[in-house]
Amino acid sequence: MFNPALSLLPGAWRLALAALALGTSVYSGYHFGASQSSQTYETRLAKQEASHAETLRLAADQRLQEQVSSQQEQARLSDLAHQVGWQLLQTQGQLARSQAQLKERIADATRHDGQAWTGLGPDSLRLYRTALGYPKRDPGLPSADAGDAVEASQAGAAERGLPPADLLNHAADYGRWCQELESQLDSFIQLHQEADHG
């Protein structure tokens, strides 16, 4: 594309115009390239921002799900603890009633054993074992009509030992305490096992 009007201009002007055209062309190319680079950069930046926003949204969703799951687990464990606590209260009430019944039987057991025994007679011993939570039937215990273990004349003075009623009262109190501890331990074990398997 030779322009004849350019041939009329002196050589320096032609050279200047060619340089100007070349500069304009370079500037336009540079501007176009910079614009393309800027658009490419902006596109990449927008993609990275979108990716980052999606990552943040997913992390927030996961935290929310974890929080909901934790709250549900906390509610389940709280309900379980209330159930076990209620069972424990029921057991303590049963033990208190059982202790009251045992204490009512003390007078009968010591009266039935009579004065022939220097300590606990068979009935008192059975009641003692029951108060401590042992099985009611024990083949190793003597029967109620086993006779005198010691002659009444050989028995020591009353002030030298504990009367059977005091021993039985102690057994009832101590037995209730032991059974409450056992009940609490069983409740905590149950709570732990159900919490682990839930």
PDB file of C-alpha atoms in Angstrom:
ATOM      1  CA  MET A   1       0.000   0.000   0.000  1.00  0.00           C
ATOM      2  CA  PHE A   2       2.045   2.765  -1.251  1.00  0.00           C
ATOM      3  CA  ASN A   3       0.509   6.197  -0.827  1.00  0.00           C
ATOM      4  CA  PRO A   4       1.668   8.590  -3.641  1.00  0.00           C
ATOM      5  CA  ALA A   5       1.045  11.621  -1.443  1.00  0.00           C
ATOM      6  CA  LEU A   6       3.770  10.407   0.815  1.00  0.00           C
ATOM      7  CA  SER A   7       6.251  10.405  -2.020  1.00  0.00           C
ATOM      8  CA  LEU A   8       5.869  14.174  -2.308  1.00  0.00           C
ATOM      9  CA  LEU A   9       7.017  14.775   1.227  1.00  0.00           C
ATOM     10  CA  PRO A  10      10.671  15.133   1.964  1.00  0.00           C
ATOM     11  CA  GLY A  11      12.433  12.005   3.244  1.00  0.00           C
ATOM     12  CA  ALA A  12      12.611  13.111   6.865  1.00  0.00           C
ATOM     13  CA  TRP A  13       8.913  13.745   6.977  1.00  0.00           C
ATOM     14  CA  ARG A  14       8.204  10.457   5.386  1.00  0.00           C
ATOM     15  CA  LEU A  15      10.353   8.771   7.905  1.00  0.00           C
ATOM     16  CA  ALA A  16       8.600  10.637  10.726  1.00  0.00           C
ATOM     17  CA  LEU A  17       5.171   9.701   9.412  1.00  0.00           C
ATOM     18  CA  ALA A  18       6.233   6.079   9.015  1.00  0.00           C
ATOM     19  CA  ALA A  19       7.578   6.143  12.575  1.00  0.00           C
ATOM     20  CA  LEU A  20       4.322   7.718  13.732  1.00  0.00           C
ATOM     21  CA  ALA A  21       2.307   5.062  11.931  1.00  0.00           C
ATOM     22  CA  LEU A  22       4.537   2.380  13.340  1.00  0.00           C
ATOM     23  CA  GLY A  23       4.263   3.931  16.862  1.00  0.00           C
ATOM     24  CA  THR A  24       0.500   4.149  16.530  1.00  0.00           C
ATOM     25  CA  SER A  25       0.441   0.562  15.385  1.00  0.00           C
ATOM     26  CA  VAL A  26       2.703  -0.550  18.263  1.00  0.00           C
ATOM     27  CA  TYR A  27       0.670   1.489  20.741  1.00  0.00           C
ATOM     28  CA  SER A  28      -2.558   0.006  19.423  1.00  0.00           C
ATOM     29  CA  GLY A  29      -1.052  -3.481  19.575  1.00  0.00           C
ATOM     30  CA  TYR A  30       0.246  -2.867  23.073  1.00  0.00           C
ATOM     31  CA  HIS A  31      -3.074  -1.403  24.177  1.00  0.00           C
ATOM     32  CA  PHE A  32      -4.941  -4.330  22.602  1.00  0.00           C
ATOM     33  CA  GLY A  33      -2.548  -6.841  24.250  1.00  0.00           C
ATOM     34  CA  ALA A  34      -2.762  -5.092  27.594  1.00  0.00           C
ATOM     35  CA  SER A  35      -6.524  -5.024  27.307  1.00  0.00           C
ATOM     36  CA  GLN A  36      -6.584  -8.740  26.487  1.00  0.00           C
ATOM     37  CA  SER A  37      -4.190  -9.482  29.360  1.00  0.00           C
ATOM     38  CA  SER A  38      -6.323  -7.413  31.681  1.00  0.00           C
ATOM     39  CA  GLN A  39      -9.463  -9.229  30.568  1.00  0.00           C
ATOM     40  CA  THR A  40      -7.733 -12.595  30.981  1.00  0.00           C
ATOM     41  CA  TYR A  41      -6.502 -11.556  34.442  1.00  0.00           C
ATOM     42  CA  GLU A  42      -9.942 -10.281  35.420  1.00  0.00           C
ATOM     43  CA  THR A  43     -11.524 -13.538  34.194  1.00  0.00           C
ATOM     44  CA  ARG A  44      -9.024 -15.587  36.209  1.00  0.00           C
ATOM     45  CA  LEU A  45      -9.552 -13.376  39.249  1.00  0.00           C
ATOM     46  CA  ALA A  46     -13.322 -13.723  38.940  1.00  0.00           C
ATOM     47  CA  LYS A  47     -12.971 -17.517  38.680  1.00  0.00           C
ATOM     48  CA  GLN A  48     -10.685 -17.590  41.737  1.00  0.00           C
ATOM     49  CA  GLU A  49     -13.058 -15.375  43.692  1.00  0.00           C
ATOM     50  CA  ALA A  50     -15.991 -17.617  42.721  1.00  0.00           C
ATOM     51  CA  SER A  51     -13.991 -20.701  43.686  1.00  0.00           C
ATOM     52  CA  HIS A  52     -12.995 -19.129  46.993  1.00  0.00           C
ATOM     53  CA  ALA A  53     -16.586 -18.090  47.684  1.00  0.00           C
ATOM     54  CA  GLU A  54     -17.759 -21.657  46.917  1.00  0.00           C
ATOM     55  CA  THR A  55     -15.085 -23.072  49.226  1.00  0.00           C
ATOM     56  CA  LEU A  56     -16.190 -20.709  51.994  1.00  0.00           C
ATOM     57  CA  ARG A  57     -19.848 -21.624  51.403  1.00  0.00           C
ATOM     58  CA  LEU A  58     -19.062 -25.351  51.558  1.00  0.00           C
ATOM     59  CA  ALA A  59     -17.027 -24.873  54.740  1.00  0.00           C
ATOM     60  CA  ALA A  60     -19.863 -22.861  56.308  1.00  0.00           C
ATOM     61  CA  ASP A  61     -22.377 -25.562  55.291  1.00  0.00           C
ATOM     62  CA  GLN A  62     -20.147 -28.246  56.802  1.00  0.00           C
ATOM     63  CA  ARG A  63     -19.772 -26.282  60.067  1.00  0.00           C
ATOM     64  CA  LEU A  64     -23.539 -25.805  60.175  1.00  0.00           C
ATOM     65  CA  GLN A  65     -24.118 -29.521  59.640  1.00  0.00           C
ATOM     66  CA  GLU A  66     -21.573 -30.346  62.349  1.00  0.00           C
ATOM     67  CA  GLN A  67     -23.248 -27.897  64.714  1.00  0.00           C
ATOM     68  CA  VAL A  68     -26.701 -29.372  64.033  1.00  0.00           C
ATOM     69  CA  SER A  69     -25.282 -32.872  64.508  1.00  0.00           C
ATOM     70  CA  SER A  70     -23.592 -31.824  67.763  1.00  0.00           C
ATOM     71  CA  GLN A  71     -26.801 -30.264  69.046  1.00  0.00           C
ATOM     72  CA  GLN A  72     -28.745 -33.413  68.203  1.00  0.00           C
ATOM     73  CA  GLU A  73     -26.136 -35.558  69.972  1.00  0.00           C
ATOM     74  CA  GLN A  74     -26.206 -33.236  72.980  1.00  0.00           C
ATOM     75  CA  ALA A  75     -30.009 -33.455  73.112  1.00  0.00           C
ATOM     76  CA  ARG A  76     -29.843 -37.264  72.848  1.00  0.00           C
ATOM     77  CA  LEU A  77     -27.281 -37.507  75.639  1.00  0.00           C
ATOM     78  CA  SER A  78     -29.259 -35.068  77.775  1.00  0.00           C
ATOM     79  CA  ASP A  79     -32.401 -37.173  77.322  1.00  0.00           C
ATOM     80  CA  LEU A  80     -30.421 -40.300  78.114  1.00  0.00           C
ATOM     81  CA  ALA A  81     -28.981 -38.711  81.261  1.00  0.00           C
ATOM     82  CA  HIS A  82     -32.484 -37.691  82.361  1.00  0.00           C
ATOM     83  CA  GLN A  83     -33.760 -41.231  81.793  1.00  0.00           C
ATOM     84  CA  VAL A  84     -30.880 -42.754  83.754  1.00  0.00           C
ATOM     85  CA  GLY A  85     -31.337 -40.138  86.491  1.00  0.00           C
ATOM     86  CA  TRP A  86     -35.044 -40.948  86.706  1.00  0.00           C
ATOM     87  CA  GLN A  87     -34.244 -44.666  86.930  1.00  0.00           C
ATOM     88  CA  LEU A  88     -31.724 -43.902  89.659  1.00  0.00           C
ATOM     89  CA  LEU A  89     -34.315 -41.910  91.616  1.00  0.00           C
ATOM     90  CA  GLN A  90     -36.767 -44.795  91.263  1.00  0.00           C
ATOM     91  CA  THR A  91     -34.139 -47.241  92.508  1.00  0.00           C
ATOM     92  CA  GLN A  92     -33.286 -45.000  95.462  1.00  0.00           C
ATOM     93  CA  GLY A  93     -36.981 -44.836  96.355  1.00  0.00           C
ATOM     94  CA  GLN A  94     -37.230 -48.623  96.187  1.00  0.00           C
ATOM     95  CA  LEU A  95     -34.134 -48.957  98.372  1.00  0.00           C
ATOM     96  CA  ALA A  96     -35.595 -46.534 100.933  1.00  0.00           C
ATOM     97  CA  ARG A  97     -38.832 -48.568 101.060  1.00  0.00           C
ATOM     98  CA  SER A  98     -36.825 -51.788 101.323  1.00  0.00           C
ATOM     99  CA  GLN A  99     -34.730 -50.321 104.143  1.00  0.00           C
ATOM    100  CA  ALA A 100     -37.870 -49.263 106.035  1.00  0.00           C
ATOM    101  CA  GLN A 101     -39.280 -52.787 105.657  1.00  0.00           C
ATOM    102  CA  LEU A 102     -36.013 -54.303 106.876  1.00  0.00           C
ATOM    103  CA  LYS A 103     -35.960 -52.046 109.914  1.00  0.00           C
ATOM    104  CA  GLU A 104     -39.519 -53.099 110.721  1.00  0.00           C
ATOM    105  CA  ARG A 105     -38.399 -56.747 110.675  1.00  0.00           C
ATOM    106  CA  ILE A 106     -35.510 -56.182 113.124  1.00  0.00           C
ATOM    107  CA  ALA A 107     -37.635 -56.435 116.245  1.00  0.00           C
ATOM    108  CA  ASP A 108     -39.288 -59.623 115.005  1.00  0.00           C
ATOM    109  CA  ALA A 109     -35.968 -61.254 114.090  1.00  0.00           C
ATOM    110  CA  THR A 110     -34.281 -60.490 117.420  1.00  0.00           C
ATOM    111  CA  ARG A 111     -37.407 -61.518 119.389  1.00  0.00           C
ATOM    112  CA  HIS A 112     -37.679 -64.787 117.446  1.00  0.00           C
ATOM    113  CA  ASP A 113     -33.968 -65.560 117.961  1.00  0.00           C
ATOM    114  CA  GLY A 114     -34.457 -65.006 121.672  1.00  0.00           C
ATOM    115  CA  GLN A 115     -31.884 -64.560 124.414  1.00  0.00           C
ATOM    116  CA  ALA A 116     -30.061 -67.794 123.602  1.00  0.00           C
ATOM    117  CA  TRP A 117     -27.751 -66.088 121.151  1.00  0.00           C
ATOM    118  CA  THR A 118     -24.793 -63.923 122.192  1.00  0.00           C
ATOM    119  CA  GLY A 119     -24.749 -62.244 118.789  1.00  0.00           C
ATOM    120  CA  LEU A 120     -26.901 -62.663 115.750  1.00  0.00           C
ATOM    121  CA  GLY A 121     -29.176 -65.663 115.679  1.00  0.00           C
ATOM    122  CA  PRO A 122     -30.279 -67.357 112.447  1.00  0.00           C
ATOM    123  CA  ASP A 123     -33.204 -64.998 111.790  1.00  0.00           C
ATOM    124  CA  SER A 124     -31.103 -61.953 112.595  1.00  0.00           C
ATOM    125  CA  LEU A 125     -28.278 -63.237 110.409  1.00  0.00           C
ATOM    126  CA  ARG A 126     -30.656 -63.767 107.478  1.00  0.00           C
ATOM    127  CA  LEU A 127     -31.992 -60.245 107.919  1.00  0.00           C
ATOM    128  CA  TYR A 128     -28.434 -58.913 108.206  1.00  0.00           C
ATOM    129  CA  ARG A 129     -27.476 -60.573 104.933  1.00  0.00           C
ATOM    130  CA  THR A 130     -30.662 -59.335 103.246  1.00  0.00           C
ATOM    131  CA  ALA A 131     -29.939 -55.794 104.430  1.00  0.00           C
ATOM    132  CA  LEU A 132     -26.502 -55.983 102.849  1.00  0.00           C
ATOM    133  CA  GLY A 133     -28.010 -57.154  99.580  1.00  0.00           C
ATOM    134  CA  TYR A 134     -26.962 -60.806  99.693  1.00  0.00           C
ATOM    135  CA  PRO A 135     -29.326 -63.492  98.415  1.00  0.00           C
ATOM    136  CA  LYS A 136     -32.091 -64.436 100.859  1.00  0.00           C
ATOM    137  CA  ARG A 137     -31.471 -68.162 100.514  1.00  0.00           C
ATOM    138  CA  ASP A 138     -28.074 -69.354 101.668  1.00  0.00           C
ATOM    139  CA  PRO A 139     -27.626 -73.055 102.363  1.00  0.00           C
ATOM    140  CA  GLY A 140     -24.699 -72.269 104.654  1.00  0.00           C
ATOM    141  CA  LEU A 141     -26.875 -70.498 107.237  1.00  0.00           C
ATOM    142  CA  PRO A 142     -28.217 -72.499 110.147  1.00  0.00           C
ATOM    143  CA  SER A 143     -31.952 -73.022 110.331  1.00  0.00           C
ATOM    144  CA  ALA A 144     -34.029 -71.038 112.778  1.00  0.00           C
ATOM    145  CA  ASP A 145     -34.410 -74.057 115.066  1.00  0.00           C
ATOM    146  CA  ALA A 146     -30.732 -75.041 115.176  1.00  0.00           C
ATOM    147  CA  GLY A 147     -30.640 -74.708 118.927  1.00  0.00           C
ATOM    148  CA  ASP A 148     -28.460 -72.634 121.154  1.00  0.00           C
ATOM    149  CA  ALA A 149     -25.024 -71.839 119.848  1.00  0.00           C
ATOM    150  CA  VAL A 150     -23.820 -71.210 123.380  1.00  0.00           C
ATOM    151  CA  GLU A 151     -25.339 -71.764 126.758  1.00  0.00           C
ATOM    152  CA  ALA A 152     -27.072 -68.643 128.007  1.00  0.00           C
ATOM    153  CA  SER A 153     -24.956 -68.823 131.189  1.00  0.00           C
ATOM    154  CA  GLN A 154     -21.816 -68.524 129.037  1.00  0.00           C
ATOM    155  CA  ALA A 155     -22.989 -65.346 127.357  1.00  0.00           C
ATOM    156  CA  GLY A 156     -21.105 -62.211 128.331  1.00  0.00           C
ATOM    157  CA  ALA A 157     -22.690 -59.179 129.872  1.00  0.00           C
ATOM    158  CA  ALA A 158     -24.830 -57.057 127.559  1.00  0.00           C
ATOM    159  CA  GLU A 159     -22.521 -54.070 127.849  1.00  0.00           C
ATOM    160  CA  ARG A 160     -19.612 -56.010 126.376  1.00  0.00           C
ATOM    161  CA  GLY A 161     -20.935 -56.191 122.816  1.00  0.00           C
ATOM    162  CA  LEU A 162     -23.370 -54.738 120.345  1.00  0.00           C
ATOM    163  CA  PRO A 163     -26.948 -55.841 120.689  1.00  0.00           C
ATOM    164  CA  PRO A 164     -28.391 -57.617 117.640  1.00  0.00           C
ATOM    165  CA  ALA A 165     -30.840 -54.744 116.935  1.00  0.00           C
ATOM    166  CA  ASP A 166     -27.947 -52.283 116.620  1.00  0.00           C
ATOM    167  CA  LEU A 167     -26.066 -54.609 114.276  1.00  0.00           C
ATOM    168  CA  LEU A 168     -29.173 -55.057 112.161  1.00  0.00           C
ATOM    169  CA  ASN A 169     -29.851 -51.309 112.032  1.00  0.00           C
ATOM    170  CA  HIS A 170     -26.271 -50.796 110.930  1.00  0.00           C
ATOM    171  CA  ALA A 171     -26.647 -53.504 108.270  1.00  0.00           C
ATOM    172  CA  ALA A 172     -29.824 -51.852 106.947  1.00  0.00           C
ATOM    173  CA  ASP A 173     -28.142 -48.438 106.688  1.00  0.00           C
ATOM    174  CA  TYR A 174     -24.898 -49.793 105.305  1.00  0.00           C
ATOM    175  CA  GLY A 175     -26.709 -52.116 102.918  1.00  0.00           C
ATOM    176  CA  ARG A 176     -28.798 -49.284 101.513  1.00  0.00           C
ATOM    177  CA  TRP A 177     -25.670 -47.185 101.033  1.00  0.00           C
ATOM    178  CA  CYS A 178     -23.894 -50.038  99.216  1.00  0.00           C
ATOM    179  CA  GLN A 179     -26.898 -50.779  97.040  1.00  0.00           C
ATOM    180  CA  GLU A 180     -27.259 -47.086  96.121  1.00  0.00           C
ATOM    181  CA  LEU A 181     -23.601 -47.008  95.113  1.00  0.00           C
ATOM    182  CA  GLU A 182     -24.075 -50.138  93.047  1.00  0.00           C
ATOM    183  CA  SER A 183     -27.167 -48.629  91.418  1.00  0.00           C
ATOM    184  CA  GLN A 184     -25.311 -45.406  90.623  1.00  0.00           C
ATOM    185  CA  LEU A 185     -22.406 -47.342  89.155  1.00  0.00           C
ATOM    186  CA  ASP A 186     -24.756 -49.439  87.033  1.00  0.00           C
ATOM    187  CA  SER A 187     -26.510 -46.254  85.861  1.00  0.00           C
ATOM    188  CA  PHE A 188     -23.245 -44.603  84.879  1.00  0.00           C
ATOM    189  CA  ILE A 189     -22.092 -47.719  83.051  1.00  0.00           C
ATOM    190  CA  GLN A 190     -25.438 -47.862  81.217  1.00  0.00           C
ATOM    191  CA  LEU A 191     -25.187 -44.160  80.336  1.00  0.00           C
ATOM    192  CA  HIS A 192     -21.637 -44.620  79.043  1.00  0.00           C
ATOM    193  CA  GLN A 193     -22.534 -47.679  76.977  1.00  0.00           C
ATOM    194  CA  GLU A 194     -25.632 -46.077  75.470  1.00  0.00           C
ATOM    195  CA  ALA A 195     -23.725 -42.860  74.740  1.00  0.00           C
ATOM    196  CA  ASP A 196     -21.035 -44.833  72.902  1.00  0.00           C
ATOM    197  CA  HIS A 197     -23.509 -46.898  70.873  1.00  0.00           C
ATOM    198  CA  GLY A 198     -25.924 -44.059  70.065  1.00  0.00           C
TER     199      GLY A 198
END
